Structures are given as structure tokens and as C-alpha cells.
């Protein structure tokens, strides 16, 4: 466990350990929730679909593409719960596949047409 007070910065670092040096790591989605089994009902999106959703989010570049580092301010709702959970979905890509999900970045879902 990591203890943090509401409205304080939380630092996150994810590292991909692999014998293959040509892999890279990309953060697709990170969500904070008081329920470890439900990240939709009471939740705060930090990143969704590669798009930053939290205005307090700041990334830290690393020369090693297998390391992702960022910080964000702990949501104020965490003070109402004894524990909160951070769930992140990471993507592993070939470093030289420029058409991979890692290089697509933020993907905003378009609105679907209601016309036939």
C-alpha cells in the first residue's frame, strides 16, 4: 500500500522488464476508485484511451522507453474512503512499429451517427 492524503501528489512509475530491448510501454488508461472491483461507479479518470483526463497529471520523460512515469493529485473523494485503488492498463509495443498503439497516442471516440 501507498499512503497519500487528499489533494497531494501521487507519483507513479511503471517499468517493463524484458530481455527484448526493442519493446516500449504506453499508458492507455488509469483510473482511481474506492472499489477494487468497480472502476466506473465512483471513479476518477487520470488517463482514458491515451488521453489525459486529469488536469493535475504531469508526465516525466524517461530515456528508456520501457519506463513510464507520471504524477497526479490524489482526488478529493479519497478522504471519504479508507482505501482507494489505482488501476492502469498498459500497452507493450515494438519500439520500431510506428503504426502500433503506442505511437497512436490519444484516441478520442467519435460520436456515432444516428442516421441510417
CSV table of C-alpha atoms in Angstrom, one decimal:
chain,number,residue,atom,x,y,z
A,1,UNK,CA,0.0,0.0,0.0
A,2,UNK,CA,0.9,3.6,-0.6
A,3,UNK,CA,-0.5,6.2,1.7
A,4,UNK,CA,-1.4,9.7,0.4
A,5,UNK,CA,-3.6,12.4,1.7
A,6,UNK,CA,-6.3,14.0,-0.4
A,7,UNK,CA,-5.1,16.7,-2.8
A,8,UNK,CA,-1.5,15.6,-2.5
A,9,UNK,CA,0.7,14.5,-5.4
A,10,UNK,CA,0.9,10.8,-6.2
A,11,UNK,CA,3.9,9.6,-8.2
A,12,UNK,CA,3.6,6.5,-10.4
A,13,UNK,CA,6.4,4.6,-12.2
A,14,UNK,CA,5.8,1.5,-14.4
A,15,UNK,CA,8.7,-0.5,-15.7
A,16,UNK,CA,8.6,-3.2,-18.4
A,17,UNK,CA,11.2,-5.9,-17.5
A,18,UNK,CA,12.1,-7.8,-20.7
A,19,UNK,CA,15.1,-9.3,-22.3
A,20,UNK,CA,13.9,-7.8,-25.6
A,21,UNK,CA,15.4,-4.3,-25.8
A,22,UNK,CA,13.1,-3.2,-28.7
A,23,UNK,CA,9.9,-3.0,-26.6
A,24,UNK,CA,8.2,0.1,-25.2
A,25,UNK,CA,5.5,0.8,-22.7
A,26,UNK,CA,2.4,3.0,-23.2
A,27,UNK,CA,-0.2,4.0,-20.6
A,28,UNK,CA,-3.6,3.6,-22.2
A,29,UNK,CA,-5.9,4.1,-19.1
A,30,UNK,CA,-5.5,4.8,-15.4
A,31,UNK,CA,-8.5,5.2,-13.1
A,32,UNK,CA,-8.8,5.8,-9.3
A,33,UNK,CA,-11.7,4.1,-7.4
A,34,UNK,CA,-12.6,3.2,-3.8
A,35,UNK,CA,-13.7,-0.2,-5.0
A,36,UNK,CA,-11.1,-2.6,-6.3
A,37,UNK,CA,-13.8,-4.4,-8.4
A,38,UNK,CA,-15.6,-1.4,-9.9
A,39,UNK,CA,-13.7,1.3,-11.7
A,40,UNK,CA,-16.8,3.0,-13.2
A,41,UNK,CA,-19.4,3.9,-10.5
A,42,UNK,CA,-17.3,6.1,-8.2
A,43,UNK,CA,-14.1,6.7,-10.1
A,44,UNK,CA,-11.8,9.4,-11.3
A,45,UNK,CA,-10.1,9.1,-14.8
A,46,UNK,CA,-6.5,10.0,-14.9
A,47,UNK,CA,-5.9,8.8,-18.4
A,48,UNK,CA,-8.5,7.2,-20.7
A,49,UNK,CA,-7.7,5.9,-24.2
A,50,UNK,CA,-4.3,7.5,-24.0
A,51,UNK,CA,-5.9,10.9,-23.4
A,52,UNK,CA,-5.1,12.8,-20.2
A,53,UNK,CA,-8.3,13.5,-18.3
A,54,UNK,CA,-6.9,14.9,-15.1
A,55,UNK,CA,-5.7,18.5,-15.2
A,56,UNK,CA,-3.1,17.7,-12.4
A,57,UNK,CA,-1.5,15.0,-14.5
A,58,UNK,CA,2.2,15.6,-15.4
A,59,UNK,CA,4.4,13.1,-17.2
A,60,UNK,CA,8.1,12.6,-16.7
A,61,UNK,CA,10.0,11.6,-19.8
A,62,UNK,CA,12.5,8.7,-19.5
A,63,UNK,CA,15.3,7.9,-22.0
A,64,UNK,CA,14.3,4.3,-21.5
A,65,UNK,CA,11.0,3.7,-23.4
A,66,UNK,CA,10.3,0.7,-21.1
A,67,UNK,CA,9.6,3.1,-18.3
A,68,UNK,CA,6.5,5.3,-17.9
A,69,UNK,CA,6.5,7.9,-15.1
A,70,UNK,CA,3.8,10.4,-14.1
A,71,UNK,CA,2.2,12.2,-11.2
A,72,UNK,CA,-1.3,13.4,-10.4
A,73,UNK,CA,-3.0,15.0,-7.5
A,74,UNK,CA,-5.0,12.5,-5.4
A,75,UNK,CA,-8.7,13.1,-6.0
A,76,UNK,CA,-10.5,14.8,-3.1
A,77,UNK,CA,-13.0,12.0,-2.8
A,78,UNK,CA,-10.3,9.7,-1.4
A,79,UNK,CA,-10.8,11.3,2.1
A,80,UNK,CA,-14.2,9.7,2.3
A,81,UNK,CA,-12.8,6.1,2.0
A,82,UNK,CA,-10.4,4.1,4.0
A,83,UNK,CA,-8.7,2.8,0.8
A,84,UNK,CA,-8.7,3.7,-2.9
A,85,UNK,CA,-7.2,1.8,-5.8
A,86,UNK,CA,-5.3,2.8,-8.9
A,87,UNK,CA,-5.9,0.6,-12.0
A,88,UNK,CA,-3.8,1.2,-15.1
A,89,UNK,CA,-3.9,-0.6,-18.5
A,90,UNK,CA,-0.6,-0.6,-20.1
A,91,UNK,CA,0.3,-1.5,-23.7
A,92,UNK,CA,3.6,-3.1,-24.8
A,93,UNK,CA,4.7,-2.4,-28.4
A,94,UNK,CA,7.6,-2.9,-30.6
A,95,UNK,CA,9.6,0.3,-30.4
A,96,UNK,CA,10.1,0.5,-34.2
A,97,UNK,CA,6.4,-0.2,-35.2
A,98,UNK,CA,5.3,3.3,-35.7
A,99,UNK,CA,1.7,2.1,-36.5
A,100,UNK,CA,1.4,0.5,-33.1
A,101,UNK,CA,-1.0,1.6,-30.3
A,102,UNK,CA,2.0,3.2,-28.5
A,103,UNK,CA,2.5,5.7,-31.3
A,104,UNK,CA,-1.2,6.5,-31.8
A,105,UNK,CA,-1.4,8.5,-28.6
A,106,UNK,CA,-4.7,9.9,-27.5
A,107,UNK,CA,-7.7,8.3,-29.2
A,108,UNK,CA,-10.9,10.2,-28.8
A,109,UNK,CA,-14.0,8.2,-29.6
A,110,UNK,CA,-16.2,9.9,-32.2
A,111,UNK,CA,-19.9,10.2,-31.8
A,112,UNK,CA,-21.9,7.7,-33.7
A,113,UNK,CA,-24.3,8.8,-36.3
A,114,UNK,CA,-28.0,8.3,-35.6
A,115,UNK,CA,-28.8,8.4,-39.3
A,116,UNK,CA,-29.1,5.1,-41.4
